Structure formats: C-alpha cells, structure tokens
C-alpha cells in the first residue's frame, strides 16, 4: 500500500510539473506574440508619411514603374539625366526630373592640401511616390524640410591632391544659397560617401559630387551658390535657372 502511494505521489508530481512547464511555455509564447504584434504596429506607424505629396502612399522595396512612364520619351532608366525634362524613377519610388543642367567652366580654388575644380551643376525636382523614398531623402539630408515634393542641386567637382601626403576628406563643408541659407554636413547636405573610405595620393585627382537640398522657402528661387570646401577654398557661381543651360555631353 505504501509502495502504491509512493508511485502515485511520484506520478502526481510529474503531472503537476508538466502542467507548470506547459503553462510557462504558453506564457512565453503569448509574450512573444504580443511583442511581435507591438513591433509590427510600430513599423506600421513608422511607415506612415508625414504630409503633402506622400500622403496615403505605401512602401514598396521595388517600386513598379507605370507603363505610361516607361514608354515616355523623357524616361531614362539608367538615371543619368542629361537634358532638361528627362526623368528617372528609383527602386524606392522617387521620381527625379532634371530642371536645368549647367557647366561651370572649371572654376578652381585651392588650399594647402588640395585643388578643387567645379565642373557641373544639376537642378532636380523630386517627387517621393512612397513612404520609403520620403524617409530616404529625410535621412540623406537629415532634414524635416523634406515633407513631400522637393528640389535639390547636384554639384560635380574634381579634387587634386597638391600636398606631399595622402589626402582624406569628406568633401564639401557647406553650401550657401542666395547668401542667406546654409546647408552643411549637419543638415541639408549629402557628400559623396566614397570619399570617406579612400585616400587621394599626392598628385592624383578624384571626381566627386555633393547633393544639396533646396529648402521650400527657396523653391524655384535659387540664384547664387557658394561652395565651401574649406576656409581657404570657397567657390561661387550664378545659377541660370534654365536659361542658357548647357548639355554636359557636348
């Protein structure tokens, strides 16, 4: 009788432990589901656009370009826009149209380490068609001024190392528009990322570029541009705003 009671007690204990373990597993699984649901809701909320041109548009990692856009004579699939009116659409869904293209006649400035030569500027109009495209622009320029359609400049230039030591630079320090708005490395300016990962050897040259956000207050109103490579090397030019625009390929 005592032996049966012992076996019964052992069996009962095993059942109780099993119930406890099963309950713990169910609790952990429930917590995991709750956490996953919260994360999904958080991601969904982050995907919501801010306002203006991107309201109600959804993220698509590979944006599907419409047949009408693909068949347009102005559509350039490679993204290399060389004529005003041409446009391209990025995989994230950003539509970029070339407003003006201007050669800069090789204006050169120098400091103790480098010679900088301005080559070309592109004035572009952008329409983010997805939340992802909008967020990418906000992160690139670190600016909440991007809340829908926006304009930017792409300034191409060349760096020549005139020093005796390898040169490493992030590129442009600041760009001033109309003498009263400054875009810099903190906000409104996006340097060529390749520069941060390489050195320019003495006597060598490197082609590069900087992308500058045009604030909404200056939309279609930029006339003068000043590019600051360093305290000693500052170059400026007048933006033609579509008049006398040159084709860079000629």
Short mmCIF file of C-alpha atoms in Angstrom, two decimals:
data_model
loop_
_atom_site.label_atom_id
_atom_site.label_comp_id
_atom_site.label_asym_id
_atom_site.label_seq_id
_atom_site.Cartn_x
_atom_site.Cartn_y
_atom_site.Cartn_z
CA UNK A 1 0.00 0.00 0.00
CA UNK A 2 2.81 2.37 0.89
CA UNK A 3 4.56 1.43 -2.38
CA UNK A 4 1.43 2.32 -4.39
CA UNK A 5 1.12 5.62 -2.54
CA UNK A 6 4.77 6.38 -3.39
CA UNK A 7 4.20 5.69 -7.08
CA UNK A 8 1.00 7.73 -7.00
CA UNK A 9 2.84 10.66 -5.38
CA UNK A 10 5.65 10.49 -7.96
CA UNK A 11 3.16 10.31 -10.85
CA UNK A 12 1.12 13.18 -9.44
CA UNK A 13 4.23 15.29 -9.04
CA UNK A 14 5.21 14.62 -12.65
CA UNK A 15 1.77 15.68 -13.85
CA UNK A 16 1.93 18.89 -11.81
CA UNK A 17 5.41 19.68 -13.16
CA UNK A 18 4.19 19.01 -16.68
CA UNK A 19 1.26 21.40 -16.23
CA UNK A 20 3.60 24.07 -14.83
CA UNK A 21 6.06 23.67 -17.73
CA UNK A 22 3.24 23.73 -20.28
CA UNK A 23 1.83 26.88 -18.67
CA UNK A 24 5.22 28.54 -18.74
CA UNK A 25 5.70 27.65 -22.40
CA UNK A 26 2.27 29.04 -23.28
CA UNK A 27 3.04 32.23 -21.33
CA UNK A 28 6.36 32.72 -23.13
CA UNK A 29 4.72 32.05 -26.49
CA UNK A 30 1.97 34.57 -25.68
CA UNK A 31 4.56 37.19 -24.66
CA UNK A 32 6.43 36.56 -27.91
CA UNK A 33 3.24 37.05 -29.93
CA UNK A 34 2.40 40.26 -28.05
CA UNK A 35 5.94 41.61 -28.60
CA UNK A 36 5.83 40.72 -32.32
CA UNK A 37 2.44 42.40 -32.71
CA UNK A 38 3.75 45.54 -30.98
CA UNK A 39 6.78 45.59 -33.27
CA UNK A 40 4.58 45.21 -36.34
CA UNK A 41 2.38 48.07 -35.15
CA UNK A 42 5.47 50.19 -34.52
CA UNK A 43 6.81 49.51 -38.01
CA UNK A 44 3.40 50.24 -39.50
CA UNK A 45 3.25 53.57 -37.66
CA UNK A 46 6.76 54.46 -38.82
CA UNK A 47 5.70 53.78 -42.39
CA UNK A 48 3.07 56.49 -42.22
CA UNK A 49 4.02 59.51 -44.36
CA UNK A 50 4.31 62.99 -42.91
CA UNK A 51 2.13 65.12 -45.14
CA UNK A 52 1.95 66.87 -48.52
CA UNK A 53 2.94 64.86 -51.60
CA UNK A 54 3.38 61.49 -49.91
CA UNK A 55 0.08 61.14 -48.04
CA UNK A 56 -1.58 57.76 -48.43
CA UNK A 57 1.26 56.13 -50.36
CA UNK A 58 2.72 52.78 -49.30
CA UNK A 59 6.29 51.49 -49.13
CA UNK A 60 7.45 49.22 -51.93
CA UNK A 61 11.01 47.92 -51.90
CA UNK A 62 10.87 47.55 -55.68
CA UNK A 63 8.61 50.30 -56.95
CA UNK A 64 6.60 49.31 -60.01
CA UNK A 65 7.01 51.94 -62.71
CA UNK A 66 3.84 52.59 -64.67
CA UNK A 67 3.64 51.66 -68.35
CA UNK A 68 2.99 55.31 -69.22
CA UNK A 69 6.23 56.39 -67.52
CA UNK A 70 8.27 53.56 -69.06
CA UNK A 71 7.07 54.46 -72.55
CA UNK A 72 7.71 58.19 -72.16
CA UNK A 73 10.46 59.58 -74.40
CA UNK A 74 11.70 61.55 -71.40
CA UNK A 75 12.13 58.48 -69.17
CA UNK A 76 15.77 57.44 -68.55
CA UNK A 77 16.05 54.04 -66.89
CA UNK A 78 19.76 54.44 -66.03
CA UNK A 79 19.11 57.62 -64.06
CA UNK A 80 21.75 59.60 -65.99
CA UNK A 81 19.74 62.71 -66.82
CA UNK A 82 21.42 64.97 -69.40
CA UNK A 83 18.57 67.04 -70.86
CA UNK A 84 16.03 69.23 -69.01
CA UNK A 85 12.68 67.44 -68.87
CA UNK A 86 14.17 63.96 -68.63
CA UNK A 87 13.21 61.94 -65.56
CA UNK A 88 14.07 58.70 -63.78
CA UNK A 89 12.39 56.69 -61.01
CA UNK A 90 14.40 54.96 -58.28
CA UNK A 91 13.69 51.41 -57.00
CA UNK A 92 12.34 53.02 -53.80
CA UNK A 93 9.87 55.11 -55.81
CA UNK A 94 11.44 58.58 -56.04
CA UNK A 95 10.72 60.38 -59.32
CA UNK A 96 13.56 62.74 -60.26
CA UNK A 97 13.21 65.23 -63.12
CA UNK A 98 16.05 67.38 -64.44
CA UNK A 99 15.08 71.04 -64.36
CA UNK A 100 18.40 72.50 -65.51
CA UNK A 101 21.96 71.45 -66.24
CA UNK A 102 24.83 73.90 -66.31
CA UNK A 103 28.57 73.55 -66.97
CA UNK A 104 30.68 75.57 -64.54
CA UNK A 105 33.68 76.39 -66.76
CA UNK A 106 36.18 74.68 -64.50
CA UNK A 107 36.36 77.29 -61.76
CA UNK A 108 39.27 76.35 -59.48
CA UNK A 109 40.09 77.18 -55.83
CA UNK A 110 42.92 75.87 -53.66
CA UNK A 111 44.03 75.46 -50.06
CA UNK A 112 47.21 73.99 -48.57
CA UNK A 113 46.20 70.41 -49.31
CA UNK A 114 44.01 70.35 -52.40
CA UNK A 115 42.83 71.99 -55.59
CA UNK A 116 39.06 71.92 -56.17
CA UNK A 117 37.58 72.39 -59.64
CA UNK A 118 33.84 72.93 -60.16
CA UNK A 119 32.56 71.09 -63.23
CA UNK A 120 28.79 70.93 -63.41
CA UNK A 121 25.55 71.52 -61.52
CA UNK A 122 22.21 69.77 -61.96
CA UNK A 123 18.98 71.25 -60.65
CA UNK A 124 16.45 68.49 -59.97
CA UNK A 125 12.81 68.21 -58.95
CA UNK A 126 11.85 65.18 -56.84
CA UNK A 127 8.52 63.51 -56.12
CA UNK A 128 8.63 60.73 -53.48
CA UNK A 129 5.93 58.26 -54.51
CA UNK A 130 6.40 56.00 -51.46
CA UNK A 131 6.99 56.43 -47.74
CA UNK A 132 10.35 54.72 -48.16
CA UNK A 133 11.52 57.23 -50.76
CA UNK A 134 10.44 60.07 -48.47
CA UNK A 135 12.32 58.65 -45.46
CA UNK A 136 15.45 58.03 -47.52
CA UNK A 137 15.51 61.69 -48.55
CA UNK A 138 14.96 62.83 -44.97
CA UNK A 139 17.84 60.67 -43.76
CA UNK A 140 20.18 61.67 -46.60
CA UNK A 141 19.70 65.38 -45.87
CA UNK A 142 18.97 64.96 -42.14
CA UNK A 143 16.13 67.42 -42.59
CA UNK A 144 12.41 67.50 -41.83
CA UNK A 145 12.10 70.15 -44.51
CA UNK A 146 11.54 67.19 -46.84
CA UNK A 147 7.83 66.54 -46.38
CA UNK A 148 6.75 65.79 -49.91
CA UNK A 149 7.97 67.12 -53.27
CA UNK A 150 11.37 68.80 -53.01
CA UNK A 151 14.21 70.21 -55.14
CA UNK A 152 17.95 69.65 -54.93
CA UNK A 153 21.24 70.54 -56.61
CA UNK A 154 23.95 68.06 -57.55
CA UNK A 155 27.30 69.83 -57.86
CA UNK A 156 30.07 67.86 -59.55
CA UNK A 157 33.69 68.75 -58.90
CA UNK A 158 37.23 67.36 -59.00
CA UNK A 159 39.77 67.15 -56.17
CA UNK A 160 43.51 67.15 -56.83
CA UNK A 161 45.95 66.43 -54.03
CA UNK A 162 48.62 69.14 -54.28
CA UNK A 163 50.27 68.20 -50.99
CA UNK A 164 53.02 65.72 -50.14
CA UNK A 165 50.89 63.40 -48.03
CA UNK A 166 47.84 61.23 -48.81
CA UNK A 167 44.66 63.30 -48.60
CA UNK A 168 41.45 62.14 -46.95
CA UNK A 169 38.42 64.41 -46.99
CA UNK A 170 34.65 64.13 -46.57
CA UNK A 171 34.18 66.69 -49.35
CA UNK A 172 32.20 69.93 -49.10
CA UNK A 173 31.83 71.59 -45.70
CA UNK A 174 28.90 73.86 -46.59
CA UNK A 175 26.88 75.31 -49.48
CA UNK A 176 25.27 78.74 -49.21
CA UNK A 177 22.23 79.55 -51.38
CA UNK A 178 21.31 83.17 -52.15
CA UNK A 179 23.78 84.31 -49.48
CA UNK A 180 21.27 83.69 -46.67
CA UNK A 181 20.67 79.91 -46.43
CA UNK A 182 23.42 77.47 -45.49
CA UNK A 183 23.31 73.72 -45.99
CA UNK A 184 26.10 71.90 -44.15
CA UNK A 185 27.15 68.44 -43.01
CA UNK A 186 24.68 68.61 -40.12
CA UNK A 187 21.62 69.24 -42.31
CA UNK A 188 20.73 69.82 -45.95
CA UNK A 189 23.93 68.49 -47.49
CA UNK A 190 24.88 64.95 -48.58
CA UNK A 191 28.51 64.33 -49.60
CA UNK A 192 29.78 61.57 -51.86
CA UNK A 193 30.11 58.61 -49.46
CA UNK A 194 33.06 57.17 -51.41
CA UNK A 195 35.37 59.93 -50.17
CA UNK A 196 35.23 58.77 -46.56
CA UNK A 197 36.62 55.34 -47.49
CA UNK A 198 39.63 56.27 -49.58
CA UNK A 199 42.74 58.41 -49.71
CA UNK A 200 43.87 60.59 -52.62
CA UNK A 201 47.58 60.15 -53.21
CA UNK A 202 49.86 63.15 -53.88
CA UNK A 203 49.39 64.37 -57.46
CA UNK A 204 46.26 62.25 -58.03
CA UNK A 205 42.76 63.53 -58.80
CA UNK A 206 39.34 62.29 -57.75
CA UNK A 207 35.96 63.08 -59.31
CA UNK A 208 33.23 63.69 -56.74
CA UNK A 209 29.94 65.47 -56.09
CA UNK A 210 27.75 66.92 -53.37
CA UNK A 211 23.94 66.91 -53.21
CA UNK A 212 22.26 69.97 -51.68
CA UNK A 213 18.66 70.25 -50.53
CA UNK A 214 16.86 73.40 -51.68
CA UNK A 215 14.58 74.46 -48.80
CA UNK A 216 10.91 75.05 -49.51
CA UNK A 217 11.40 78.78 -48.87
CA UNK A 218 13.74 78.93 -51.89
CA UNK A 219 11.86 76.66 -54.28
CA UNK A 220 12.49 77.92 -57.85
CA UNK A 221 14.25 80.98 -56.41
CA UNK A 222 17.93 79.98 -56.12
CA UNK A 223 20.15 82.46 -57.99
CA UNK A 224 23.59 82.31 -56.35
CA UNK A 225 25.50 79.32 -54.98
CA UNK A 226 28.66 79.35 -52.85
CA UNK A 227 30.55 76.09 -52.27
CA UNK A 228 32.82 75.95 -49.22
CA UNK A 229 35.42 73.19 -49.37
CA UNK A 230 37.45 74.75 -46.55
CA UNK A 231 38.07 78.19 -45.02
CA UNK A 232 40.57 78.94 -47.78
CA UNK A 233 38.81 77.24 -50.70
CA UNK A 234 35.44 78.83 -51.47
CA UNK A 235 33.92 78.89 -54.98
CA UNK A 236 30.74 80.57 -56.17
CA UNK A 237 28.56 80.67 -59.28
CA UNK A 238 25.24 82.02 -60.53
CA UNK A 239 22.50 79.50 -61.29
CA UNK A 240 20.95 80.04 -64.72
CA UNK A 241 17.52 78.67 -63.73
CA UNK A 242 17.04 77.02 -67.10
CA UNK A 243 18.36 79.91 -69.21
CA UNK A 244 21.45 79.18 -71.25
CA UNK A 245 21.62 75.63 -69.93
CA UNK A 246 24.38 73.52 -71.46
CA UNK A 247 24.31 69.85 -72.36
CA UNK A 248 27.12 68.20 -70.41
CA UNK A 249 27.54 65.52 -73.05
CA UNK A 250 28.56 68.00 -75.75
#
